Coordinates of C-alpha atoms and ligand atoms in Angstrom, one line a residue:
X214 CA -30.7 23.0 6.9
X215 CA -31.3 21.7 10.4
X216 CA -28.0 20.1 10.1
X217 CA -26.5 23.3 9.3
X218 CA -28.3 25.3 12.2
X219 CA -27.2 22.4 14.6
X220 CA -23.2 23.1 13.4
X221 CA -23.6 26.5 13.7
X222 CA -24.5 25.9 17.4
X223 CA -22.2 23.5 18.5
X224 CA -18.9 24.3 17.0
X225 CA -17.3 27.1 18.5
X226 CA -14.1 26.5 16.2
X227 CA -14.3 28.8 13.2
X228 CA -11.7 26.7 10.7
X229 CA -13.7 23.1 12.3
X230 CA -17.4 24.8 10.8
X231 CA -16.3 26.1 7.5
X232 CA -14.9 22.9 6.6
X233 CA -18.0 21.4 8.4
X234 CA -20.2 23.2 5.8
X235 CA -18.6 22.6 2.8
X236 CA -19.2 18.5 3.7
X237 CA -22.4 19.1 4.3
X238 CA -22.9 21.1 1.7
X239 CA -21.5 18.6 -0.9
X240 CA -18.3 21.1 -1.8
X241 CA -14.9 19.2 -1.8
X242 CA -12.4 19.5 0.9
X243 CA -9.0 20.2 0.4
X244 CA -6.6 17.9 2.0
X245 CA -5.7 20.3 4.3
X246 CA -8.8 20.9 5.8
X247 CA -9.2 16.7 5.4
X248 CA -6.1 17.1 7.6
X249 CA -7.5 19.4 9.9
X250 CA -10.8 17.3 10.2
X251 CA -8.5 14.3 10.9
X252 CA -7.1 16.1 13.6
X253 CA -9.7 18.2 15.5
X254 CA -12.8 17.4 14.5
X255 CA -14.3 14.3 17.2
X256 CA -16.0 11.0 16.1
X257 CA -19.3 12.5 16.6
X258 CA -19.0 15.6 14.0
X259 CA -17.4 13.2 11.8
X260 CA -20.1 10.6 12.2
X261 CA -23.2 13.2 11.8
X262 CA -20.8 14.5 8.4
X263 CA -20.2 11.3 7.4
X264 CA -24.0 10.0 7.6
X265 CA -25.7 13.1 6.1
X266 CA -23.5 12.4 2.8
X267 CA -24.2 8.6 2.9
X268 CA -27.7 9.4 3.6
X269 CA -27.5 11.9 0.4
X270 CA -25.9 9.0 -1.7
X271 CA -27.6 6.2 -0.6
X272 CA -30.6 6.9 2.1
X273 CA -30.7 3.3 4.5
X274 CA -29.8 1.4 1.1
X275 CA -26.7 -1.1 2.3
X276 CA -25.3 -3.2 -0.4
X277 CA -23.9 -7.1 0.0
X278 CA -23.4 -9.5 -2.4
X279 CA -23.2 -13.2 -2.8
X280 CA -19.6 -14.5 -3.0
X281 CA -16.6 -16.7 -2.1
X282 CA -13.0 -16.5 -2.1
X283 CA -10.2 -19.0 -3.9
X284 CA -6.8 -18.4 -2.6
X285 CA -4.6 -20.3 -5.0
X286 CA -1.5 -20.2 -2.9
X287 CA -0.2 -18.2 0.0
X288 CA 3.6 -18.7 -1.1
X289 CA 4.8 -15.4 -1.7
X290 CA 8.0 -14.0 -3.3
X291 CA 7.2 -10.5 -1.3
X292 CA 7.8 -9.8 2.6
X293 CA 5.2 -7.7 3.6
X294 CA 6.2 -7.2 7.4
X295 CA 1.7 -7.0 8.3
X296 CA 1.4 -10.0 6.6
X297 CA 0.7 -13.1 9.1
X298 CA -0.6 -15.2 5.9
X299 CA 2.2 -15.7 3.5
X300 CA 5.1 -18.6 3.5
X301 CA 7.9 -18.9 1.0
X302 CA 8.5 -21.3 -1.5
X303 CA 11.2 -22.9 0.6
X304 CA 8.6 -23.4 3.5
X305 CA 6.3 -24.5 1.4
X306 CA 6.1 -28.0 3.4
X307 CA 4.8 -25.9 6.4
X308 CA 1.6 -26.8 7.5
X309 CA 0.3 -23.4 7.2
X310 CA 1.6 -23.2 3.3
X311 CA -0.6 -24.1 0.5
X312 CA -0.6 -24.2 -3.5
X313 CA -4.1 -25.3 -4.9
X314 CA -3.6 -27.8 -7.8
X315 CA -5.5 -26.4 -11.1
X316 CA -8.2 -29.4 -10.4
X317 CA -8.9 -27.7 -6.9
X318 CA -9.9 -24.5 -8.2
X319 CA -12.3 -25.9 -10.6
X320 CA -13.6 -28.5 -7.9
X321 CA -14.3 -25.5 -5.8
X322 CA -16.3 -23.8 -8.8
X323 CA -17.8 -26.5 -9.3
X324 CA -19.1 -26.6 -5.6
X325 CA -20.6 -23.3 -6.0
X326 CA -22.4 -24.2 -9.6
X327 CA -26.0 -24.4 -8.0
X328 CA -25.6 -21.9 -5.1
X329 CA -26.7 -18.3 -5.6
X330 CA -23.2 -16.9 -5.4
X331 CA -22.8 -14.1 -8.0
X332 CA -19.5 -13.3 -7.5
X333 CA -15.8 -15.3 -7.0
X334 CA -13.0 -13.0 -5.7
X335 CA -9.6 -14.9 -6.0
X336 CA -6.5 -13.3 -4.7
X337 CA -3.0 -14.7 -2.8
X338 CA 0.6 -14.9 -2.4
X339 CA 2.8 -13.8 -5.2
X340 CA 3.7 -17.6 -6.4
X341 CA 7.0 -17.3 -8.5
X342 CA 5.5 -20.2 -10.8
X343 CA 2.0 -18.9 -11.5
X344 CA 2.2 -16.6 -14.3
X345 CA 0.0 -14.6 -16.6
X346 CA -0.2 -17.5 -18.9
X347 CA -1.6 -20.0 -15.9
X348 CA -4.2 -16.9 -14.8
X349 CA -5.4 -16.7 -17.9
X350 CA -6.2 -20.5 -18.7
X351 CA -7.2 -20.6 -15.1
X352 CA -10.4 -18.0 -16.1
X353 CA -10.8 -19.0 -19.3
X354 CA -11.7 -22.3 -17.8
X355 CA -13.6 -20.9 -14.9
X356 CA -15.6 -19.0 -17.2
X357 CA -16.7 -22.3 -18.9
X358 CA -17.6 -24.0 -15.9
X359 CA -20.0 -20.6 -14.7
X360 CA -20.2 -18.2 -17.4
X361 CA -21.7 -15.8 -15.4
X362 CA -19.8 -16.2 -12.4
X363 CA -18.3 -12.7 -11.7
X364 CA -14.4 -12.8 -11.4
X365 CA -13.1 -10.1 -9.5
X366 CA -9.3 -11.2 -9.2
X367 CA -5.7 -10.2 -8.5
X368 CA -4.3 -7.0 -6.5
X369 CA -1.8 -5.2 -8.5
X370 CA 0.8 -6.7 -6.2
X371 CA 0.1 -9.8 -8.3
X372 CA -0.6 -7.7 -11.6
X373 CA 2.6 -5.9 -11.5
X374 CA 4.5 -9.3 -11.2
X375 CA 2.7 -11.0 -13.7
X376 CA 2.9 -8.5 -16.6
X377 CA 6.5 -8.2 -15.7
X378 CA 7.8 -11.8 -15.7
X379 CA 5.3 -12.5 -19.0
X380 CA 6.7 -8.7 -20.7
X381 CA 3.8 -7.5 -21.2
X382 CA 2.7 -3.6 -20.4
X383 CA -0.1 -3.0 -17.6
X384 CA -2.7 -2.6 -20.6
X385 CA -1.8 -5.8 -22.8
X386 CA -1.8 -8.3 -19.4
X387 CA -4.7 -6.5 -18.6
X388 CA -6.6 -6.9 -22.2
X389 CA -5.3 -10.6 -21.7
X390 CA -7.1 -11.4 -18.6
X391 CA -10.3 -9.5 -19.6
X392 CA -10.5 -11.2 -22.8
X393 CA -10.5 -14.6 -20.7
X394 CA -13.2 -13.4 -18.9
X395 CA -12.1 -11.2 -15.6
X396 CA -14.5 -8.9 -14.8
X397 CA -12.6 -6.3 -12.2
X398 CA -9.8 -6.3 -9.2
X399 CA -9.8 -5.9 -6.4
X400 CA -8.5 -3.0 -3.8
X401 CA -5.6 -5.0 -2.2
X402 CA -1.7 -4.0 -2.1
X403 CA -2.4 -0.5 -2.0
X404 CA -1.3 -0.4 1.9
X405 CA 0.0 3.2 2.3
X406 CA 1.2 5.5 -0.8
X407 CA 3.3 7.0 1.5
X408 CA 6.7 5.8 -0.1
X409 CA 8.5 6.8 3.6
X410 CA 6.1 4.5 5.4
X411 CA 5.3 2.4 2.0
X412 CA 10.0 1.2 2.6
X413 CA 9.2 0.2 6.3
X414 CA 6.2 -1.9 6.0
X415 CA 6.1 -3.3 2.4
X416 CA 9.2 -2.2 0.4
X417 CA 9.5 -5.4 -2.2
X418 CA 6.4 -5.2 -3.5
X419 CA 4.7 -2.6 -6.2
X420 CA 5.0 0.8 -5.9
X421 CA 2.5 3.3 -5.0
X422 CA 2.8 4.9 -8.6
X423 CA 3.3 1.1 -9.9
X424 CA -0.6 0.7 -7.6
X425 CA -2.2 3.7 -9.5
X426 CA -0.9 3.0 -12.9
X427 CA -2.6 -1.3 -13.0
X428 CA -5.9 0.6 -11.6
X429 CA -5.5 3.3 -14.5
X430 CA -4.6 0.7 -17.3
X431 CA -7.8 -1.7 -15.6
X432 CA -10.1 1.5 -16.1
X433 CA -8.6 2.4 -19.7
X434 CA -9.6 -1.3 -20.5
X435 CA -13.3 -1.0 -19.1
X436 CA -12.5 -3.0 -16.1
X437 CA -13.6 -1.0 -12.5
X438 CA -11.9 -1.8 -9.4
X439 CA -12.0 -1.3 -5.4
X440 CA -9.5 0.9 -3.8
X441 CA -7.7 -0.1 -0.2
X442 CA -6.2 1.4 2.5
X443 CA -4.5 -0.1 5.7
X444 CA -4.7 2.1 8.4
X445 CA -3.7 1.4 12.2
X446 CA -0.2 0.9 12.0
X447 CA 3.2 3.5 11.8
X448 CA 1.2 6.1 9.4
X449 CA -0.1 9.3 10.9
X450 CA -2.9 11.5 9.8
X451 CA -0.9 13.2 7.1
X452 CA -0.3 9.9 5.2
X453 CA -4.1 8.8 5.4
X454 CA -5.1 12.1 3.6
X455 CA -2.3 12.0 1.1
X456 CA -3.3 8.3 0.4
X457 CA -6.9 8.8 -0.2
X458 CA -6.0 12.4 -2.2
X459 CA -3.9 10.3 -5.0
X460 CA -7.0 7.8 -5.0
X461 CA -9.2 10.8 -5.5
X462 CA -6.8 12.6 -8.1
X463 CA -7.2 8.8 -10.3
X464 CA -10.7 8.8 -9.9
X465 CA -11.1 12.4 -11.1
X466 CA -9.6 11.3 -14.3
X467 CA -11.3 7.5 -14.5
X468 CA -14.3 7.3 -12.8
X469 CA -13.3 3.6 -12.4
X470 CA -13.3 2.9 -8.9
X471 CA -16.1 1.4 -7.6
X472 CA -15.9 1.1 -3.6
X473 CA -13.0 2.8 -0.9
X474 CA -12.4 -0.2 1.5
X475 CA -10.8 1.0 4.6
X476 CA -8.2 -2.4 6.4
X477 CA -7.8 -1.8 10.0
X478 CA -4.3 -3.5 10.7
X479 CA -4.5 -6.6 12.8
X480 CA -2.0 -7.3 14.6
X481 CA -0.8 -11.5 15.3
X482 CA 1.2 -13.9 13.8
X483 CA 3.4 -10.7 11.7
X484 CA 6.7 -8.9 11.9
X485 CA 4.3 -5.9 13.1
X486 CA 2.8 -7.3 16.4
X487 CA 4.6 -5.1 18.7
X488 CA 2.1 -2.0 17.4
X489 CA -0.6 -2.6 19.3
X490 CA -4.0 -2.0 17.5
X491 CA -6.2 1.3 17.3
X492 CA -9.2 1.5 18.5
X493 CA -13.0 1.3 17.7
X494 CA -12.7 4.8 17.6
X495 CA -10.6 5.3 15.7
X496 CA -11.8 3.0 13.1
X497 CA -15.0 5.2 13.1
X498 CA -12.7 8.0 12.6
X499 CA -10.8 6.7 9.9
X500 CA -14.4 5.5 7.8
X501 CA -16.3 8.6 8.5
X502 CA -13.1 10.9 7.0
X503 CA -13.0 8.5 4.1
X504 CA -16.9 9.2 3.0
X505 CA -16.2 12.3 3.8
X506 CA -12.8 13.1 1.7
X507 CA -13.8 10.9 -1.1
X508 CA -16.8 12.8 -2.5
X509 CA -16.1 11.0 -6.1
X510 CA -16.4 7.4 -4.7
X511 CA -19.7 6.1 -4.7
X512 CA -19.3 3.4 -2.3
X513 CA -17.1 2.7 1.2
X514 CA -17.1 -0.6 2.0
X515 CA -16.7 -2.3 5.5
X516 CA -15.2 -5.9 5.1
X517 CA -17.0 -7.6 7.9
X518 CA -14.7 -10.4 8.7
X519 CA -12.1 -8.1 9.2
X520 CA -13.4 -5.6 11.2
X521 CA -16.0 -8.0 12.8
X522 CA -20.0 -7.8 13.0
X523 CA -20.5 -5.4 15.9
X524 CA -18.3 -2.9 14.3
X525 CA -20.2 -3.4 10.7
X526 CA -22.8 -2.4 12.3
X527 CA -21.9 1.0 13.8
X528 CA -19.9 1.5 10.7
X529 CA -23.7 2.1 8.5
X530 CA -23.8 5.6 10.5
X531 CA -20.6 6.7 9.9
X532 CA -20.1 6.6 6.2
X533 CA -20.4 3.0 5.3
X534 CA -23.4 1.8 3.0
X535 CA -21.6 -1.8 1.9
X536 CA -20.5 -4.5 3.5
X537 CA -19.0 -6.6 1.2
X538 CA -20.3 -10.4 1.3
X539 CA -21.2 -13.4 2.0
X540 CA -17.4 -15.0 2.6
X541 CA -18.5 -18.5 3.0
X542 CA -15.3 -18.8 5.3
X543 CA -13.4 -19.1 2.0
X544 CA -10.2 -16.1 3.1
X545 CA -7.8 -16.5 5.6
X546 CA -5.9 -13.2 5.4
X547 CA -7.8 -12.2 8.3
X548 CA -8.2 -14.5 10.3
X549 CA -4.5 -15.4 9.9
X550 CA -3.9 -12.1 11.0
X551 CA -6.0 -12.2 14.1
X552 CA -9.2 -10.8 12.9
X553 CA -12.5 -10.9 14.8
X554 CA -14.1 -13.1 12.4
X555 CA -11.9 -16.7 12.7
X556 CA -14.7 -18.6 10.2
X557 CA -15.8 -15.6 8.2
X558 CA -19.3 -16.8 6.9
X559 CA -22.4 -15.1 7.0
X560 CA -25.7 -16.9 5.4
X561 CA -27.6 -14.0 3.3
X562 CA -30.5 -14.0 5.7
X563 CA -27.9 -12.8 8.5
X564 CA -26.4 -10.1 6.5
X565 CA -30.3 -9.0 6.1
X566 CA -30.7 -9.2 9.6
X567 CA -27.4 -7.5 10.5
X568 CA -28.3 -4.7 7.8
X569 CA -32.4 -4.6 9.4
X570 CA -31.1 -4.3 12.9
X571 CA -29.8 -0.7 12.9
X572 CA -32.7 0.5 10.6
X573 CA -31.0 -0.1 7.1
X574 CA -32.6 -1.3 4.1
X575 CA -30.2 -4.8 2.6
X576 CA -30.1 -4.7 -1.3
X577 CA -28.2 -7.6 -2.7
X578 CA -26.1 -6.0 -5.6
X579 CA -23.9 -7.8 -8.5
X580 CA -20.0 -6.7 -8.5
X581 CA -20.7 -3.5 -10.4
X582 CA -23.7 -2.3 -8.2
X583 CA -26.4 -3.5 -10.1
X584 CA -29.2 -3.7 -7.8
X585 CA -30.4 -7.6 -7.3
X586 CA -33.1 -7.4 -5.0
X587 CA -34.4 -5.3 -2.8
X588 CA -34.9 -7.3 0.9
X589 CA -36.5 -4.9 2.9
X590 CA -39.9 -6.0 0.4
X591 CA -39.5 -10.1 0.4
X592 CA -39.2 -12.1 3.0
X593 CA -35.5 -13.7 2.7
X594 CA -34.7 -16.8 1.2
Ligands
V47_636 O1 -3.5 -5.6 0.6 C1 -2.9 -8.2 4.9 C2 -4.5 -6.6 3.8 C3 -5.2 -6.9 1.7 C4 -3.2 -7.7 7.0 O2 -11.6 -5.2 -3.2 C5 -4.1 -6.9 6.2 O3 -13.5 -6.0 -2.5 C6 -4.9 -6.0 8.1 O4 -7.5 -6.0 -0.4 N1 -4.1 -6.6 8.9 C7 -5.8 -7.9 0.7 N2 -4.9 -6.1 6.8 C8 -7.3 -8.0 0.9 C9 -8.1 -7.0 0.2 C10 -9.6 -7.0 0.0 C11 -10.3 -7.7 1.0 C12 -11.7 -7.7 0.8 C13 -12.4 -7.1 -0.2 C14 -11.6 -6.5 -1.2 C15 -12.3 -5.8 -2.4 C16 -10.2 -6.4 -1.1 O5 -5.3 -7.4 3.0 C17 -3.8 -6.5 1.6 C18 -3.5 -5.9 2.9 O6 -3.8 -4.5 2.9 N3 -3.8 -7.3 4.9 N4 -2.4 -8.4 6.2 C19 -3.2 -7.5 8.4 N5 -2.3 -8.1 9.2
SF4_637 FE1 2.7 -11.4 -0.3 FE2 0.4 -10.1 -0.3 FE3 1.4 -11.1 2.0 FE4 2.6 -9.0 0.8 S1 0.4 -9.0 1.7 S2 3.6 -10.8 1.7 S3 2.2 -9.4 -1.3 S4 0.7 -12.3 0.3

């Protein structure tokens, strides 16, 4: 109410407070008026719009959880021209190329068997040699070393491959890789849907339709996922709200997605460093519309060693209420790419303390949202 009456004051724009009440107000906008917010509203509306729906959601509850990353190989039959991480197999004596032997996964489980991490997420380069067969051996074995070790693996880049080089539809790879024990996917390779922008910045690799149909056949299994979206680059305002409208279409129909992870493009070491990178306002821009558009996604995530710490921090009032984990420096997309964080690892007790320090309760969740603990009542451990 006092919301409302503050709106009612301040914008003078007709068109900018009806849509401005229907946020509020928990009605679905259209993606024309997401459109319209996009490109009149300023960060400030967007961020009181943004907050009062996270605050409806969530209150100061801000989720992390407890995990590491295993990147089996960045060799990579794709050419994504963002990508500063990847290397092909013919480079594959570069010093920045890397294929994991089997043993090397496990020893890396095996490093984590007495830690409190709840969750591995294992994603990488599209390796023309590692197949369905070799993922699925790979869990099954993973799963025997820490049963209840959460795997949340492969982008459907990676899915789309594998099911096609084993001949297997979306559903049956997927059913294959459940039954050995993955528990969801990741958000990754969704980029842009735009197919216009989709051919200039990632054109080998899946399809948007390709993207939405692994995420549909992953719900239709019972596995939930994360959903993606690289903004910062040659895409306009138009292609942000068509992008997160297909997500919210899927959802409609699934209910599978479980977080809305918005990538800010970074900018060294790829094909694309002539595009210089937006700024920190617009990346408040671009969160607070996605809490804002999404109204069936539960969660929007910030990935911290992405988008840094300062920034994760402003992020909780403009939409945000998770911030992904603990990293243990285990991911070099990032930091490959230039990313704030160049060692992404955070110890729980500072992703308490980052969550305390702007007034937000930290709950440690599991990869589903299962609530852990609650650490605004114990003292960290
Ligand atoms: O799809 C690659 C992005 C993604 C760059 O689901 C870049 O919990 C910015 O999806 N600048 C893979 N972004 C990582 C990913 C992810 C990360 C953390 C958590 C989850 C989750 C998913 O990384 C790729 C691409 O969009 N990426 N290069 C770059 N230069
Ligand atoms: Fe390969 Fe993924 Fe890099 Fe694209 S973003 S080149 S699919 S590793």
């Amino acid at each position: 109410m006092q919301i409302l009456s503050l709106l009612e004051l301040t914008i003078k724009n007709q068109e900018l407070l009806n849509i401005s009440k229907k946020a509020i107000n928990g009605i679905r906008i259209t993606k024309e008026e997401g459109l319209f917010l996009f490109k009149n509203a300023d960060v400030s509306l967007l961020a009181v719009l943004a907050n009062s729906i996270r605050e409806k959601l969530h209150g100061d509850k801000t989720y992390f959880n407890k995990n590491f990353h295993i990147e089996p190989t960045n060799i990579c039959v794709f050419d994504c021209k963002f990508c500063a991480y990847s290397r092909k197999l013919r480079e594959k004596d570069d010093y920045a190329a890397w294929e994991l032997s089997e043993e090397q996964i496990y020893e890396a489980i095996n490093a984590y068997k007495d830690s409190d991490a709840t969750e591995v997420h294992i994603v990488g380069g599209v390796h023309p040699k590692m197949g369905l067969e070799y993922f699925k051996n790979l869990i099954q074995n993973i799963k025997k070393i820490q049963p209840k070790l959460h795997v949340k693996a492969f982008t459907a880049v990676e899915l789309e491959y594998m099911c096609r080089k084993a001949n297997v539809t979306y559903k049956e790879g997927l059913q294959i890789l459940k039954d050995a024990g993955q528990g969801s996917l990741p958000g990754g390779g969704a980029e842009i849907f735009d197919e216009g922008i989709r051919e200039l910045i990632c054109k080998d690799k899946c399809t948007s339709a390709e993207w939405l149909e692994i995420h549909e056949a992953a719900h239709s299994v019972g596995m939930p996922s994360n959903a993606t979206m690289l903004y910062g680059h040659l895409e306009k305002y138009e292609h942000l709200t068509d992008h997160m409208n297909r997500l919210r279409e899927l959802q409609d129909r699934t209910k599978g997605f479980n977080a809305f992870i918005p990538l800010k493009f970074r900018n060294k070491n790829n094909q694309m460093s002539e595009i210089e990178e937006v700024s920190i306002v617009e990346d408040l821009k671009v969160f607070a519309m996605s809490r804002i558009f999404l109204d069936n996604f539960n969660h929007i995530k910030a990935y911290w060693p992405m988008i840094g710490r300062k920034t994760t921090q402003l992020l909780l009032s403009f939409g945000v209420n998770d911030i992904d984990g603990t990293v243990d420096d285990s991911t070099k997309i990032y930091s490959m790419a230039g990313a704030e964080e160049q060692k992404p690892v955070m110890t729980s007790q500072e992703m308490i303390e980052l969550i305390l320090q702007v007034g937000r309760i930290p709950i440690e969740r599991d990869s589903i949202y299962n609530e852990l603990r609650d650490y605004s009542l114990t003292t960290a451990q």
